[in-house]
Amino acid sequence: MKTIRILGIRGIPAAHGGFETFAEHLSLYLASKNWKVIVYCQEEGAGHIWQDEWHGIQRMHIPVQRTGPLGTIIFDWKSTLHAAREKSPCLILGYNTAIFTLILRLLGIYSFINMDGIEWSRAKWGPIAKLWFWLNDWAGCWLGNHLIADHPEIAKHLRTRVSNKKITTIAYGAEEVTTASSELLDQWSLVPGGFLTLVARAEPENSILEVVQGFSARPRGIKLVVLGSYSPSHPYQRKVMESASNEVIFAGAIYEKDIVQALRFLQHDLRARSPSWRTNPSLVEALGAGNAILAHDNPFNRWVAGESALYFKDALSFSNLLEELLAAPQRIPLMKESSRQRFSENFTCKTSLATTKHCF
């Protein structure tokens, strides 16, 4: 039986982000093809490593007492040590602790590393964190047997460090959303077609402030639902909240799949998207929901959404684009159709998994 161990995520089933969602789909797919799949899962607290089974997938639960980034590093270290004793090939999602892969390399254990975004270049990190990510970026390139990029721009970056033969580009896939329950919107008093959504981490580089300012520049007659955690004690998040008109709703962090799908599918035909430094899972999911998209203008978003989206640079250009589209709704069905087509040709779970399968 072929075996693969998956490291670098918090665990499955997915409850946090794109890597977890990818790991869940890949694990179920490989298990259906008679693979033995072991996924490492981070648990809070102390105690011994324990194992259970989920839909035919073995889960290794590793308790970690520390929280935050340090807790993640400890979890990755313990996961790597455990995997090193078993000799099975490893798929490592993210390079944030790629230096630990040295153990696998020395023991002759084959590793695939999904290198994620260019994390060390992001403005959110301080000097020490940037140095750590930069060193691990290099470590992942050197120590991993094969590298996976989720975007051509990431592959281009990796080619400055290693041979192109060592790199495979696999974009995220997503599930197509064709129906959702409007009852899930009742908690915010939303009506289908009466709101837009913005899904992004509450960080300055994601241009959330620009989107909220642009939307709030004048009355729109629709709502803007912002997903994510916002606190008045955080300077940037407080500024975003203070810039919002009474048509902006801060819905909080939502991980329930059916609610998120309802917010995507039942919104107004338009969808706002922030910048990205990789193939952004939320943008792929917006394509799969058939949304017409207003996206920040950068090479990463342009490759994902292509000509199906319109692109903004700042708050003013976002405001103007939104005003133009709300005044000319006949343009929106063409954008929606283009989103569906781009999704079906490039970003379904089926196309993503098919590319992944060739790596193995």
Coordinates of C-alpha atoms in Angstrom, one line a residue:
M1 CA 0.0 0.0 0.0
K2 CA 1.3 3.4 -1.0
T3 CA 1.8 5.7 2.0
I4 CA 2.0 9.5 2.4
R5 CA 2.3 11.6 5.6
I6 CA 0.9 15.2 5.6
L7 CA 2.5 17.8 7.8
G8 CA 2.3 21.5 8.3
I9 CA -1.4 22.0 8.9
R10 CA -3.5 22.1 12.1
G11 CA -5.5 19.1 11.1
I12 CA -8.5 17.7 9.3
P13 CA -11.4 18.1 8.8
A14 CA -10.7 21.6 7.7
A15 CA -11.6 24.4 10.1
H16 CA -9.0 27.1 9.5
G17 CA -7.8 27.8 5.9
G18 CA -6.8 26.8 2.4
F19 CA -4.1 24.3 3.3
E20 CA -6.4 22.4 5.7
T21 CA -9.1 22.4 3.0
F22 CA -6.6 21.1 0.4
A23 CA -5.3 18.5 2.8
E24 CA -8.8 17.2 3.5
H25 CA -9.7 16.8 -0.2
L26 CA -6.4 15.3 -1.1
S27 CA -6.5 12.8 1.8
L28 CA -10.0 11.6 1.0
Y29 CA -9.0 11.3 -2.7
L30 CA -5.9 9.3 -2.0
A31 CA -7.7 7.1 0.6
S32 CA -10.3 6.3 -2.0
K33 CA -7.4 5.1 -4.3
N34 CA -6.2 2.7 -1.5
W35 CA -3.4 4.9 -0.2
K36 CA -2.5 4.9 3.4
V37 CA -2.7 8.6 4.5
I38 CA -1.5 9.9 7.8
V39 CA -2.3 13.5 8.8
Y40 CA -0.7 15.3 11.7
C41 CA -3.1 17.3 13.8
Q42 CA -2.3 19.9 16.4
E43 CA -4.0 19.7 19.8
E44 CA -4.0 22.0 22.7
G45 CA -2.7 20.8 26.1
A46 CA -0.2 18.2 27.3
G47 CA 0.0 14.5 27.0
H48 CA 1.2 11.8 24.7
I49 CA 0.7 11.5 20.9
W50 CA -2.5 9.6 20.1
Q51 CA -4.0 8.3 17.0
D52 CA -7.5 7.9 15.6
E53 CA -9.2 7.3 12.2
W54 CA -11.4 9.7 10.2
H55 CA -13.0 8.4 7.0
G56 CA -10.2 5.9 6.4
I57 CA -7.5 8.5 7.2
Q58 CA -5.1 8.0 10.1
R59 CA -4.8 11.2 12.2
M60 CA -1.8 11.6 14.5
H61 CA -2.8 14.0 17.3
I62 CA 0.1 15.9 18.9
P63 CA -0.6 17.9 22.0
V64 CA 1.2 21.3 22.3
Q65 CA 0.9 23.5 25.4
R66 CA 2.1 26.7 23.8
T67 CA -0.2 28.7 21.5
G68 CA 0.6 31.1 18.6
P69 CA 3.6 30.9 16.3
L70 CA 5.8 29.2 19.0
G71 CA 3.2 26.5 19.5
T72 CA 3.1 26.0 15.7
I73 CA 6.9 25.6 15.6
I74 CA 6.8 23.1 18.4
F75 CA 4.1 21.1 16.7
D76 CA 6.0 21.0 13.4
W77 CA 9.1 19.9 15.2
K78 CA 7.3 17.0 17.0
S79 CA 5.5 16.1 13.8
T80 CA 8.8 15.9 11.9
L81 CA 10.4 13.8 14.5
H82 CA 7.5 11.4 14.5
A83 CA 7.4 11.2 10.7
A84 CA 11.2 10.6 10.6
R85 CA 10.8 7.3 12.5
E86 CA 8.4 5.9 10.0
K87 CA 10.3 6.4 6.7
S88 CA 7.2 7.2 4.6
P89 CA 7.3 10.1 2.0
C90 CA 6.0 13.4 3.5
L91 CA 4.0 16.2 2.0
I92 CA 4.7 19.4 3.9
L93 CA 2.3 22.2 3.5
G94 CA 4.1 25.5 4.0
Y95 CA 7.8 26.3 4.4
N96 CA 7.7 28.2 7.7
T97 CA 9.7 25.5 9.5
A98 CA 11.4 23.9 6.5
I99 CA 14.7 23.8 8.3
F100 CA 13.3 20.7 10.1
T101 CA 13.2 18.9 6.8
L102 CA 17.0 18.5 7.2
I103 CA 16.2 15.5 9.4
L104 CA 14.1 13.8 6.7
R105 CA 16.8 14.5 4.1
L106 CA 19.5 13.0 6.2
L107 CA 17.4 9.9 6.7
G108 CA 16.7 9.6 3.0
I109 CA 12.9 10.3 3.4
Y110 CA 11.4 11.9 0.3
S111 CA 9.6 15.2 0.9
F112 CA 7.3 17.4 -1.1
I113 CA 7.0 21.0 0.1
N114 CA 4.2 23.3 -0.9
M115 CA 6.1 26.6 -0.7
D116 CA 3.1 28.8 -0.2
G117 CA 3.5 32.6 -0.6
I118 CA 6.6 34.8 -0.4
E119 CA 6.0 35.2 3.3
W120 CA 9.2 37.0 4.3
S121 CA 8.3 39.9 2.0
R122 CA 5.1 40.8 3.7
A123 CA 4.9 44.1 5.6
K124 CA 3.0 42.5 8.6
W125 CA 6.2 40.8 9.9
G126 CA 8.9 42.3 12.0
P127 CA 12.7 41.9 11.3
I128 CA 13.1 38.7 13.3
A129 CA 10.1 37.0 11.7
K130 CA 11.2 38.1 8.2
L131 CA 14.6 36.6 8.8
W132 CA 13.1 33.4 10.0
F133 CA 10.8 33.1 7.0
W134 CA 13.6 34.1 4.6
L135 CA 16.0 31.4 6.0
N136 CA 13.2 28.8 5.8
D137 CA 12.4 29.8 2.2
W138 CA 16.0 28.9 1.3
A139 CA 16.0 25.8 3.5
G140 CA 12.8 24.5 1.8
C141 CA 14.2 25.0 -1.6
W142 CA 17.5 23.2 -0.8
L143 CA 16.1 20.4 1.5
G144 CA 12.9 19.5 -0.1
N145 CA 13.1 16.8 -2.8
H146 CA 10.3 18.4 -4.9
L147 CA 8.7 21.8 -4.6
I148 CA 5.0 22.7 -5.2
A149 CA 4.0 26.3 -6.2
D150 CA 0.4 27.3 -6.1
H151 CA 0.9 30.2 -8.6
P152 CA 3.2 30.9 -11.6
E153 CA 4.6 33.9 -9.7
I154 CA 5.7 31.7 -6.8
A155 CA 7.2 29.2 -9.3
K156 CA 9.1 32.2 -10.8
H157 CA 10.4 33.1 -7.4
L158 CA 11.5 29.5 -6.7
R159 CA 13.4 29.3 -10.0
T160 CA 15.8 31.9 -8.6
R161 CA 16.9 29.3 -6.0
V162 CA 16.5 25.9 -7.7
S163 CA 16.2 24.2 -11.1
N164 CA 12.8 24.4 -12.8
K165 CA 12.8 20.6 -12.9
K166 CA 12.3 20.5 -9.1
I167 CA 9.1 22.6 -9.3
T168 CA 5.5 21.8 -10.1
T169 CA 2.7 24.4 -10.2
I170 CA -0.6 23.3 -8.7
A171 CA -3.3 25.9 -8.1
Y172 CA -5.9 25.5 -5.5
G173 CA -9.2 23.9 -6.4
A174 CA -12.6 24.6 -4.9
E175 CA -16.1 23.2 -4.8
E176 CA -18.6 24.8 -7.2
V177 CA -21.4 26.5 -5.3
T178 CA -24.8 26.2 -7.0
T179 CA -27.3 26.5 -4.2
A180 CA -27.5 27.7 -0.5
S181 CA -30.1 28.4 2.1
S182 CA -31.2 32.0 2.6
E183 CA -32.2 31.2 6.2
L184 CA -28.5 31.2 7.1
L185 CA -28.4 35.0 6.4
D186 CA -31.1 35.8 9.0
Q187 CA -28.7 36.4 11.8
W188 CA -27.5 39.6 10.0
S189 CA -30.9 40.5 8.5
L190 CA -29.5 40.0 5.1
V191 CA -31.6 39.3 2.0
P192 CA -30.3 37.4 -1.1
G193 CA -28.9 39.8 -3.6
G194 CA -28.7 42.7 -1.1
F195 CA -25.1 42.5 -0.1
L196 CA -21.4 42.1 -1.1
T197 CA -18.8 40.1 0.7
L198 CA -15.1 40.7 1.6
V199 CA -13.1 37.8 2.9
A200 CA -9.5 38.5 4.0
R201 CA -7.3 38.7 7.1
A202 CA -7.6 42.0 8.9
E203 CA -4.1 43.3 7.9
P204 CA -3.0 46.5 6.2
E205 CA -1.5 44.8 3.2
N206 CA -4.8 43.3 2.3
S207 CA -6.3 46.7 1.4
I208 CA -9.4 46.1 3.5
L209 CA -9.3 49.8 4.6
E210 CA -9.3 50.9 0.9
V211 CA -12.3 48.6 0.1
V212 CA -14.3 49.8 3.2
Q213 CA -13.5 53.5 2.5
G214 CA -14.3 53.1 -1.2
F215 CA -17.6 51.4 -0.4
S216 CA -18.5 53.9 2.3
A217 CA -17.7 56.9 0.1
R218 CA -21.4 57.2 -0.7
P219 CA -24.7 55.4 0.0
R220 CA -24.9 52.2 -2.1
G221 CA -28.3 50.7 -1.3
I222 CA -26.7 47.4 -0.5
K223 CA -24.6 46.0 2.4
L224 CA -20.9 45.1 2.5
V225 CA -20.3 42.1 4.7
V226 CA -16.7 41.9 6.0
L227 CA -15.6 38.5 7.4
G228 CA -12.8 38.2 9.9
S229 CA -12.0 39.2 13.4
Y230 CA -11.9 42.9 14.2
S231 CA -11.1 44.5 17.5
P232 CA -11.3 48.2 18.5
S233 CA -8.0 47.7 20.5
H234 CA -6.1 47.0 17.2
P235 CA -5.1 50.3 15.6
Y236 CA -5.6 49.2 12.0
Q237 CA -8.8 47.2 12.6
R238 CA -10.2 50.1 14.6
K239 CA -9.5 52.5 11.6
V240 CA -11.3 50.1 9.3
M241 CA -14.3 50.0 11.6
E242 CA -14.3 53.8 12.0
S243 CA -14.2 54.2 8.2
A244 CA -17.3 52.1 7.7
S245 CA -20.7 53.5 6.8
N246 CA -23.9 52.0 8.4
E247 CA -24.1 49.8 5.3
V248 CA -21.0 47.8 6.4
I249 CA -21.5 44.7 8.6
F250 CA -18.6 43.1 10.4
A251 CA -19.7 39.5 10.7
G252 CA -16.7 38.1 12.5
A253 CA -14.6 35.0 11.8
I254 CA -16.9 32.3 10.3
Y255 CA -15.6 28.8 9.6
E256 CA -19.0 27.0 9.2
K257 CA -18.9 25.8 5.5
D258 CA -22.6 26.2 4.8
I259 CA -22.8 29.7 6.2
V260 CA -19.7 30.9 4.2
Q261 CA -21.1 29.3 1.0
A262 CA -24.5 31.1 1.6
L263 CA -22.7 34.4 2.0
R264 CA -20.8 33.7 -1.3
F265 CA -23.7 32.4 -3.3
L266 CA -26.6 34.6 -2.1
Q267 CA -24.9 37.9 -2.2
H268 CA -25.3 40.6 -4.8
D269 CA -23.7 39.5 -8.0
L270 CA -20.5 41.5 -7.2
R271 CA -17.7 40.3 -4.9
A272 CA -14.8 42.4 -3.5
R273 CA -11.3 40.8 -3.3
S274 CA -8.2 42.1 -1.5
P275 CA -4.6 41.5 -2.6
S276 CA -2.8 38.2 -2.4
W277 CA 0.7 36.8 -2.6
R278 CA -0.3 33.4 -4.0
T279 CA -3.3 31.6 -5.4
N280 CA -5.9 32.9 -2.9
P281 CA -8.4 30.2 -2.0
S282 CA -11.1 32.7 -1.3
L283 CA -10.8 34.2 -4.8
V284 CA -11.0 30.7 -6.3
E285 CA -14.1 30.0 -4.2
A286 CA -15.6 33.3 -5.5
L287 CA -15.1 32.1 -9.1
G288 CA -16.7 28.8 -8.1
A289 CA -19.8 30.6 -6.7
G290 CA -20.1 32.5 -10.1
N291 CA -19.5 35.9 -8.6
A292 CA -18.6 39.0 -10.6
I293 CA -15.4 40.1 -8.9
L294 CA -13.7 43.4 -8.1
A295 CA -10.1 42.5 -7.2
H296 CA -7.0 44.4 -6.2
D297 CA -4.8 44.8 -9.2
N298 CA -1.7 42.6 -8.7
P299 CA -0.2 39.7 -10.8
F300 CA -1.4 37.1 -8.3
N301 CA -5.1 38.1 -8.5
R302 CA -4.9 38.8 -12.3
W303 CA -3.6 35.2 -13.0
V304 CA -6.4 33.7 -10.9
A305 CA -9.4 35.7 -12.0
G306 CA -8.1 36.6 -15.5
E307 CA -10.4 38.8 -17.6
S308 CA -13.4 37.7 -15.6
A309 CA -12.7 40.4 -13.0
L310 CA -12.3 44.2 -12.8
Y311 CA -9.3 45.5 -10.9
F312 CA -8.8 48.5 -8.5
K313 CA -5.7 50.1 -7.1
D314 CA -7.0 52.2 -4.2
A315 CA -10.2 53.4 -2.4
L316 CA -11.1 55.9 -5.1
S317 CA -10.8 53.4 -8.0
F318 CA -12.8 50.8 -6.1
S319 CA -15.5 53.3 -5.4
N320 CA -15.7 54.3 -9.0
L321 CA -15.7 50.7 -10.3
L322 CA -18.5 49.8 -7.9
E323 CA -20.5 52.9 -8.9
E324 CA -20.1 52.1 -12.6
L325 CA -21.3 48.5 -12.2
L326 CA -24.2 49.3 -9.9
A327 CA -25.3 51.8 -12.6
A328 CA -24.8 49.3 -15.4
P329 CA -26.0 45.9 -14.1
Q330 CA -26.2 44.5 -17.6
R331 CA -22.4 44.0 -17.5
I332 CA -22.6 41.8 -14.5
P333 CA -24.1 38.6 -16.0
L334 CA -21.2 38.5 -18.5
M335 CA -18.7 38.7 -15.6
K336 CA -20.5 36.0 -13.7
E337 CA -20.4 33.7 -16.8
S338 CA -16.7 34.4 -17.3
S339 CA -16.0 33.6 -13.6
R340 CA -17.8 30.2 -13.9
Q341 CA -15.9 29.4 -17.1
R342 CA -12.5 30.3 -15.7
F343 CA -13.3 28.2 -12.6
S344 CA -14.3 25.1 -14.5
E345 CA -11.3 25.2 -16.7
N346 CA -8.6 25.9 -14.1
F347 CA -9.7 25.6 -10.5
T348 CA -12.0 22.7 -9.8
C349 CA -11.0 20.2 -7.1
K350 CA -10.8 17.7 -9.9
T351 CA -8.2 19.6 -11.9
S352 CA -6.2 20.4 -8.8
L353 CA -6.2 16.8 -7.6
A354 CA -5.4 15.5 -11.1
T355 CA -2.2 17.7 -11.2
T356 CA -1.3 16.6 -7.7
K357 CA -1.6 13.0 -8.5
H358 CA 1.1 13.3 -11.2
C359 CA 3.6 14.4 -8.4
F360 CA 3.1 11.0 -6.7

